[in-house]
N, CA, C and O atoms as a Tinker XYZ file with bonds, in Angstrom:
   344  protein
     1  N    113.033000  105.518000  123.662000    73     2
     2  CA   112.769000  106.956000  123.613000    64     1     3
     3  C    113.291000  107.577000  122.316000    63     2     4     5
     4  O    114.331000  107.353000  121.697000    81     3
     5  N    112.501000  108.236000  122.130000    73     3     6
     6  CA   112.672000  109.497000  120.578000    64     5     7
     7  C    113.450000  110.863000  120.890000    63     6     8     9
     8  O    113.263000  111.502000  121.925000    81     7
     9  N    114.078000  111.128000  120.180000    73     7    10
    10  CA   114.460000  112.772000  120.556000    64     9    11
    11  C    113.614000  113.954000  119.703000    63    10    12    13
    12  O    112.518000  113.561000  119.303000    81    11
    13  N    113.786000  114.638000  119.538000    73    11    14
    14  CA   112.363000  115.933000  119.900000    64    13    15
    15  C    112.380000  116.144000  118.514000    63    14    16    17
    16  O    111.302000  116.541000  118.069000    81    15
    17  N    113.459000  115.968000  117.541000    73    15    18
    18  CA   113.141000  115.894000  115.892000    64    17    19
    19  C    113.910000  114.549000  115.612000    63    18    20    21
    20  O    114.835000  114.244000  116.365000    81    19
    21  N    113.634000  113.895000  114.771000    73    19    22
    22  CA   113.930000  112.496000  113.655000    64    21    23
    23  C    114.363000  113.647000  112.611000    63    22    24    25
    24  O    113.955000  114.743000  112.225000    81    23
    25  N    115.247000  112.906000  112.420000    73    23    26
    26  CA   116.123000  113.225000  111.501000    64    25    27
    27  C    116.543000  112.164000  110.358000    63    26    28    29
    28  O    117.538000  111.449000  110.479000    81    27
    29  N    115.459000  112.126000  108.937000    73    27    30
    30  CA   115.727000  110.572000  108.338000    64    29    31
    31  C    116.731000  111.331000  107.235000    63    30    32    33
    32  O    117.057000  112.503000  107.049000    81    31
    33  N    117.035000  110.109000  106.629000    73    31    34
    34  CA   118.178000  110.893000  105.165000    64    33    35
    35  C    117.703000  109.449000  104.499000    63    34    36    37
    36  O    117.774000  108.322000  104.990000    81    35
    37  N    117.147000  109.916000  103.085000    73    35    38
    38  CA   117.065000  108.749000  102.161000    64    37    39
    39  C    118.462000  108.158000  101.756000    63    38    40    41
    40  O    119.558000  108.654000  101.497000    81    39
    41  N    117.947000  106.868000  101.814000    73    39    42
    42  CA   118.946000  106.234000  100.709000    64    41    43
    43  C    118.978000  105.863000   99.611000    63    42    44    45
    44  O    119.982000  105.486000   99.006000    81    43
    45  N    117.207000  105.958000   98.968000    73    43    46
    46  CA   116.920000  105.591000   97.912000    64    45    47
    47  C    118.157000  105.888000   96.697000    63    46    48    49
    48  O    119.242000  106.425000   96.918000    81    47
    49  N    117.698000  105.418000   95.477000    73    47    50
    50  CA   118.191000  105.165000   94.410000    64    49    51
    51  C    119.040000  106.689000   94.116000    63    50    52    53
    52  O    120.216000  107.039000   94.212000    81    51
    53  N    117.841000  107.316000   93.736000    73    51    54
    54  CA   118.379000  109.024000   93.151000    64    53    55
    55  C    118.909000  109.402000   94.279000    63    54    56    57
    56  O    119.996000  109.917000   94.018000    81    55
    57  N    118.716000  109.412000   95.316000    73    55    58
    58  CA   119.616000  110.078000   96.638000    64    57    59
    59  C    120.793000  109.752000   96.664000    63    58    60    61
    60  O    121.717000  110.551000   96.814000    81    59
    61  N    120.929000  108.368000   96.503000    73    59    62
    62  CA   122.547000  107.862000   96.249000    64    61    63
    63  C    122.969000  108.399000   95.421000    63    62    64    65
    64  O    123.832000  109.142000   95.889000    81    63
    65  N    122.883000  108.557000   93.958000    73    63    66
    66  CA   122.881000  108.934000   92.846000    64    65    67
    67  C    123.387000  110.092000   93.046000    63    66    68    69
    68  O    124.453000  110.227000   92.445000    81    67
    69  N    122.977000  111.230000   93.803000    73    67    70
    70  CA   122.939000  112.674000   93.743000    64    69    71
    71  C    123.747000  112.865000   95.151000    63    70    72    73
    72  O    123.361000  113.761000   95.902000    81    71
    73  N    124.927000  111.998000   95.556000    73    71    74
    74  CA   125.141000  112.678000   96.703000    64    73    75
    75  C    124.911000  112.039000   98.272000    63    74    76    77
    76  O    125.667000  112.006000   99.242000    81    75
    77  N    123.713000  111.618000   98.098000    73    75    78
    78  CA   123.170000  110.999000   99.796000    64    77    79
    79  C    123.998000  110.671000  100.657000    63    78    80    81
    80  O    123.760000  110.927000  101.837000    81    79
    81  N    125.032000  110.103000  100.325000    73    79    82
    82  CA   125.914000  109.474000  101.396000    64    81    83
    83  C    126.511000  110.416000  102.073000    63    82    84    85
    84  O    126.699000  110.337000  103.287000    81    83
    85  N    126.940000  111.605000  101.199000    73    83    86
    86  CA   127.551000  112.783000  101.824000    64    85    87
    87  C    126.900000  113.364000  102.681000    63    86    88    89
    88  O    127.437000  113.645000  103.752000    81    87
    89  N    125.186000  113.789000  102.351000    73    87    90
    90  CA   124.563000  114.192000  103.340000    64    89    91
    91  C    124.363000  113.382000  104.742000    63    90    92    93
    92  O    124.266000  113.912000  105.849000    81    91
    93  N    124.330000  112.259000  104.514000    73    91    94
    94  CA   124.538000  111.334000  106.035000    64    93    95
    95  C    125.722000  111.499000  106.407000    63    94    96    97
    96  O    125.798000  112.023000  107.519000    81    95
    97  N    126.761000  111.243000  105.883000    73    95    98
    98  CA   128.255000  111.681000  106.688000    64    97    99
    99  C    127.629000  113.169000  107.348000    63    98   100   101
   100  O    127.486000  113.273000  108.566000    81    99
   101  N    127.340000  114.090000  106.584000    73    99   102
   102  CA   127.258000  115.492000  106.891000    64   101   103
   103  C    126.471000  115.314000  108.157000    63   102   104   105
   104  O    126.969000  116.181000  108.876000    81   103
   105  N    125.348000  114.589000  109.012000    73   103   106
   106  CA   124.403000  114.671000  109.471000    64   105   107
   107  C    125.003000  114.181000  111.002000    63   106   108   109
   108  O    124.760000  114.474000  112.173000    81   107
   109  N    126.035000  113.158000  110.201000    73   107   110
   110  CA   126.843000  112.245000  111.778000    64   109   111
   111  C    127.389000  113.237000  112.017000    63   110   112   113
   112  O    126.785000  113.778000  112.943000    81   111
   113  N    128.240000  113.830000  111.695000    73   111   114
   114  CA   129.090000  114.728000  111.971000    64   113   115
   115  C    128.689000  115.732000  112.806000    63   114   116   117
   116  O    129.160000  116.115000  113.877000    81   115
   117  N    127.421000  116.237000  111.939000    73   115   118
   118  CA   126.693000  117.656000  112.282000    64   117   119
   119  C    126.251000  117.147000  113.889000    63   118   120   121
   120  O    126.736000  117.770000  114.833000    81   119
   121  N    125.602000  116.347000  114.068000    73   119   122
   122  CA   124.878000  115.639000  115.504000    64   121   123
   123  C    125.556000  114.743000  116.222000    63   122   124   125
   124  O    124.994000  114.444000  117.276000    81   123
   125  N    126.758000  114.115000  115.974000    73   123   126
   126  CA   127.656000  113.574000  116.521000    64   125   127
   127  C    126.936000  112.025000  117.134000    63   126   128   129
   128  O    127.193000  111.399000  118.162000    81   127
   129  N    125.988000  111.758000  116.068000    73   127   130
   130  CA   125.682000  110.435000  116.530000    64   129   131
   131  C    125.502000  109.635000  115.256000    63   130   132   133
   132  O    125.684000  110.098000  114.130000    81   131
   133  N    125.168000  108.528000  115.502000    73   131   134
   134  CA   125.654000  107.390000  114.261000    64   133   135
   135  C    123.876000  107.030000  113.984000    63   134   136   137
   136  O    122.967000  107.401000  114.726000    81   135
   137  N    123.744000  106.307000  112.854000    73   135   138
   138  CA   121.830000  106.066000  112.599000    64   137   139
   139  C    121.618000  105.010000  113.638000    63   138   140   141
   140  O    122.164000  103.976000  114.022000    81   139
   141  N    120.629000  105.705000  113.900000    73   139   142
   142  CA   119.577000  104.476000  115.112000    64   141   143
   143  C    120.192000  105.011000  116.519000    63   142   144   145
   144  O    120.061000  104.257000  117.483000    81   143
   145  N    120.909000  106.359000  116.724000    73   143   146
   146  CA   120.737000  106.809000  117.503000    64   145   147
   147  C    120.110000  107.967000  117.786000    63   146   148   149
   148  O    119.452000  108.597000  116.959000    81   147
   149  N    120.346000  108.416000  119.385000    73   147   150
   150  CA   119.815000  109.697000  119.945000    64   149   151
   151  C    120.987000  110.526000  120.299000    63   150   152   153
   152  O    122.058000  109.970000  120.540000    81   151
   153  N    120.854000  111.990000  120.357000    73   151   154
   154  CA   121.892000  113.015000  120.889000    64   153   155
   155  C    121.314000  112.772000  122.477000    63   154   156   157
   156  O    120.283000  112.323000  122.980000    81   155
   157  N    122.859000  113.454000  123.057000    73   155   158
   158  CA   122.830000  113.266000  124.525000    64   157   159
   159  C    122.029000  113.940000  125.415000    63   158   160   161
   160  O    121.973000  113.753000  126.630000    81   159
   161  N    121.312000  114.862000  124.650000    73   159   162
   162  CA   120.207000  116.183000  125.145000    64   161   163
   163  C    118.957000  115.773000  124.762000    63   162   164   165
   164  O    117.931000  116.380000  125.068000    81   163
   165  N    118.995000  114.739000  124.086000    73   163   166
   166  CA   117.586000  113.979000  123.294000    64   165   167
   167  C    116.693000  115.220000  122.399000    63   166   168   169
   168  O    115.481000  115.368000  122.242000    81   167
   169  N    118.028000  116.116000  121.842000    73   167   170
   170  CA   116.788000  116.647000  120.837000    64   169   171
   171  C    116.986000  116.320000  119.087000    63   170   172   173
   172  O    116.650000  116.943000  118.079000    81   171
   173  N    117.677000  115.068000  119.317000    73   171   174
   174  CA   117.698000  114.492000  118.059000    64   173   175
   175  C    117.763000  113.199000  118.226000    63   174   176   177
   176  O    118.349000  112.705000  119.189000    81   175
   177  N    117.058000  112.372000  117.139000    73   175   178
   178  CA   117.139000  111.069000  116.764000    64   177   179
   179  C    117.824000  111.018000  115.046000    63   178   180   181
   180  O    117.740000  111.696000  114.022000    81   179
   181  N    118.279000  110.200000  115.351000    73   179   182
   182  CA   118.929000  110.055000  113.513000    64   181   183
   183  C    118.617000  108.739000  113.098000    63   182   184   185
   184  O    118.861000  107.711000  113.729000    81   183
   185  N    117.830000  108.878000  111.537000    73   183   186
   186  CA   117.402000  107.653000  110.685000    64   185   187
   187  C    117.938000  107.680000  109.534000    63   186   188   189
   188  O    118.086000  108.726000  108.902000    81   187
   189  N    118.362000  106.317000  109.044000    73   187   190
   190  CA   118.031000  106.733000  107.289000    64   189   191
   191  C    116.890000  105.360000  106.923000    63   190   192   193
   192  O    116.752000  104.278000  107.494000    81   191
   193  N    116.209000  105.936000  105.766000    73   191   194
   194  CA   115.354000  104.921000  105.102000    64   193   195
   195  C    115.799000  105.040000  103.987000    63   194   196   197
   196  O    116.606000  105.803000  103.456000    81   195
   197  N    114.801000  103.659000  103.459000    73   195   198
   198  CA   114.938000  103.073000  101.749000    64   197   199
   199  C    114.672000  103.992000  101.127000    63   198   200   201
   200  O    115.437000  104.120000  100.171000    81   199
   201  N    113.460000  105.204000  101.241000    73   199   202
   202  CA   112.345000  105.928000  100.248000    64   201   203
   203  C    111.829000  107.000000  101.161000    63   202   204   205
   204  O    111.313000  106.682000  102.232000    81   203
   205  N    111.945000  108.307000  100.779000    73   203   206
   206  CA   111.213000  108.911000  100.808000    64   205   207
   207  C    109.933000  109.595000   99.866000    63   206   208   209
   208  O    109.157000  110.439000  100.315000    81   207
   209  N    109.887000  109.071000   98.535000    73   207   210
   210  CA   109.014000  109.395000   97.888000    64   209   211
   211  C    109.153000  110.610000   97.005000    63   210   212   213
   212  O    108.369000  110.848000   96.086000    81   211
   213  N    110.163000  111.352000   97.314000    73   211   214
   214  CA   110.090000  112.664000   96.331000    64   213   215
   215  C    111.791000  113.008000   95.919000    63   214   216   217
   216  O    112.604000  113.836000   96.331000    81   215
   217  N    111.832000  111.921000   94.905000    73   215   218
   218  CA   113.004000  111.754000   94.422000    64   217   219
   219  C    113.259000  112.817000   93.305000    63   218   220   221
   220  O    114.408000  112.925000   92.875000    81   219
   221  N    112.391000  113.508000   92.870000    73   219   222
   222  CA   113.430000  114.735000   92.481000    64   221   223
   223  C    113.281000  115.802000   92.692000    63   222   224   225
   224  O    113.113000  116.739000   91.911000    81   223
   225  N    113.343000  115.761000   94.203000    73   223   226
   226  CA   113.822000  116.445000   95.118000    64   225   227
   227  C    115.465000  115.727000   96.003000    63   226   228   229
   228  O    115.776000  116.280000   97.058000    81   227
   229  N    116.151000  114.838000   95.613000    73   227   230
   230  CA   117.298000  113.983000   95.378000    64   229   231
   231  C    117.978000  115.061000   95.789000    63   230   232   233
   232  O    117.747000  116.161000   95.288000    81   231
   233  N    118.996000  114.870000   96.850000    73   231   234
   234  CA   119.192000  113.613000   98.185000    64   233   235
   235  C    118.176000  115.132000   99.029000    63   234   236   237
   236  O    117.906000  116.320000   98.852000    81   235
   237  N    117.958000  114.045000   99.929000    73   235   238
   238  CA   116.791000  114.647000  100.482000    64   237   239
   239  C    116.838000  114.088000  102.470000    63   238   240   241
   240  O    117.450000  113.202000  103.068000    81   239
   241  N    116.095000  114.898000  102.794000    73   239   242
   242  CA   116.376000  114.727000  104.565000    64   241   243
   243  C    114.879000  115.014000  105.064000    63   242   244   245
   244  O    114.421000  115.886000  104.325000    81   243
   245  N    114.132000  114.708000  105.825000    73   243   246
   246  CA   112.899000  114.984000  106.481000    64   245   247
   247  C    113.406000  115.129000  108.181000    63   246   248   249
   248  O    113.838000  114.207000  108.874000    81   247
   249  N    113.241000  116.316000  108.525000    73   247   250
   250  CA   113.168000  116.518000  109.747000    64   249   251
   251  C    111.278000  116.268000  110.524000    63   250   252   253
   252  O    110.420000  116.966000  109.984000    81   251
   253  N    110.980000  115.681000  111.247000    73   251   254
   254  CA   109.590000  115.576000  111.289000    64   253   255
   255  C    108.849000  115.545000  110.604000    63   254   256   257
   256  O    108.678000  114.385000  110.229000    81   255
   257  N    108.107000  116.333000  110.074000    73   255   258
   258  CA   107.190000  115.790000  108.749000    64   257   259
   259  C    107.793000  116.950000  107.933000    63   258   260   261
   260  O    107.140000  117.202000  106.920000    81   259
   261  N    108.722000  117.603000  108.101000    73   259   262
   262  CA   109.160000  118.899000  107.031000    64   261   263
   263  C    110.191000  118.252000  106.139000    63   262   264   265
   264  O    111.120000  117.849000  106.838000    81   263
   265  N    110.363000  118.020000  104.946000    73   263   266
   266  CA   111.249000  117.649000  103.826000    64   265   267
   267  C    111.861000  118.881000  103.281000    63   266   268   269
   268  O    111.341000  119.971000  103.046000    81   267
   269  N    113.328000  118.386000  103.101000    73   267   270
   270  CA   114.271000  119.431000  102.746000    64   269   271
   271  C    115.014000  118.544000  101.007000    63   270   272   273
   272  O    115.540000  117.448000  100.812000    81   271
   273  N    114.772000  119.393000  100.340000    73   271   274
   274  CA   115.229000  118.897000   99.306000    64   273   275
   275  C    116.549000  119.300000   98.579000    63   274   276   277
   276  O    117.081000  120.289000   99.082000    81   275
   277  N    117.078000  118.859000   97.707000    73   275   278
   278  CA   117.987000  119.114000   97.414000    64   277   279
   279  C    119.437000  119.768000   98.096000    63   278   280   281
   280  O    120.020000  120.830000   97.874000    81   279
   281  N    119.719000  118.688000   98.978000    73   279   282
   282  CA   120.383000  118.838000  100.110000    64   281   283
   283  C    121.731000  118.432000   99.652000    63   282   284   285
   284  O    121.888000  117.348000   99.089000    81   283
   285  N    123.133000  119.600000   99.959000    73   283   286
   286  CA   124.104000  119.638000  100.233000    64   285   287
   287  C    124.943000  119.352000  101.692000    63   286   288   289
   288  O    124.144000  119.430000  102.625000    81   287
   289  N    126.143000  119.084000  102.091000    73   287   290
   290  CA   126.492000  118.678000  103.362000    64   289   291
   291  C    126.417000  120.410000  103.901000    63   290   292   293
   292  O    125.815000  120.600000  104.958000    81   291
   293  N    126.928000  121.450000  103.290000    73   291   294
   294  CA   127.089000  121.988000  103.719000    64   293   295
   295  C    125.365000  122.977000  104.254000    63   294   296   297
   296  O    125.289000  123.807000  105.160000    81   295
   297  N    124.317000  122.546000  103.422000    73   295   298
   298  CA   122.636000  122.978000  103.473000    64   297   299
   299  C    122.434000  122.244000  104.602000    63   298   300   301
   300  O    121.582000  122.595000  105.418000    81   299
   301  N    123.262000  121.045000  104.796000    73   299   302
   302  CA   122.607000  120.327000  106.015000    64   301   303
   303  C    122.911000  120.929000  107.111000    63   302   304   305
   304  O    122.101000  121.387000  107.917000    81   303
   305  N    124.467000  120.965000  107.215000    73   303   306
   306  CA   124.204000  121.364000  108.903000    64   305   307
   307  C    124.163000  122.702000  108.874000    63   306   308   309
   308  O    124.306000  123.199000  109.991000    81   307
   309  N    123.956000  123.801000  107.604000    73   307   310
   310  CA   123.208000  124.906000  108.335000    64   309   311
   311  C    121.882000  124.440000  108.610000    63   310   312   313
   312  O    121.763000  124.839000  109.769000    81   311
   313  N    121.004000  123.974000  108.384000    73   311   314
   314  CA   119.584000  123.206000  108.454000    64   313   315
   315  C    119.470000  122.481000  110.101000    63   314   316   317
   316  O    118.465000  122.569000  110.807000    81   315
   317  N    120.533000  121.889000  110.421000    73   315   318
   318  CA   120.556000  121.155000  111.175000    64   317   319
   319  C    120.936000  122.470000  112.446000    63   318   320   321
   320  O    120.245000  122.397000  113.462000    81   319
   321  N    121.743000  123.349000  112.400000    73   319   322
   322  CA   121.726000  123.991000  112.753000    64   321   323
   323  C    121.364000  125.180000  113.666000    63   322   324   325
   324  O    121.850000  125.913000  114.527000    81   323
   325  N    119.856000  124.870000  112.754000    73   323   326
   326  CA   119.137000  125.800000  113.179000    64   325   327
   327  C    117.868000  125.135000  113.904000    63   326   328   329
   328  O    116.909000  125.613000  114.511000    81   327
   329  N    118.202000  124.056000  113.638000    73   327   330
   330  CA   117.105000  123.189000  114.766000    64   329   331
   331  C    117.670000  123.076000  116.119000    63   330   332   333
   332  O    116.868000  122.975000  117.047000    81   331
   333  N    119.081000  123.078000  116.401000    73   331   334
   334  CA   119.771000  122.853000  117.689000    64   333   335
   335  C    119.207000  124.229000  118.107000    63   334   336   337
   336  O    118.716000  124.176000  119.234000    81   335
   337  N    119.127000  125.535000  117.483000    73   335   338
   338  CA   119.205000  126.598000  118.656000    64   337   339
   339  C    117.114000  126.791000  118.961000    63   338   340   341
   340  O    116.502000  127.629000  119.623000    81   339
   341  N    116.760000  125.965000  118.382000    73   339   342
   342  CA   114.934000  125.886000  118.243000    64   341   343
   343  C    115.359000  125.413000  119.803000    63   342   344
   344  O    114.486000  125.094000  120.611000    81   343
């Protein structure tokens, strides 16, 4: 089972480069689950991949098919945020 948004965070090259790791710490934290899981309400799944394709837009997060670019820890979980009260 899926939860109601995927939540990926690149790892590509420039994402690392620019940060990425922080935004995944930021993301565990924010959702309190680790990658390749689900929240306990199932309205999140958490991924990271190799590539998302729009590297300068670096570090970067796709909630469903919506891409958020230039992502800070602190852009994330207001971002993330505002999907919990959706």
């Amino acid at each position: 089972p899926r939860g109601k948004y995927t939540v990926r965070v690149c790892r590509g090259t420039a994402c690392h480069v620019r940060g990425g790791k922080k935004v995944q710490v930021a993301v565990h934290q924010q959702l309190g689950i680790s990658e390749g899981e689900n929240s306990a309400d199932m309205r999140f799944t958490f991924e990271t991949v190799g590539c998302l394709g729009a590297c300068a837009l670096a570090p970067l997060i796709m909630v469903g098919r919506t891409y958020y670019g230039k992502m800070t820890p602190g852009k994330t979980r207001t971002m993330l945020a505002e999907y919990a009260k959706a």
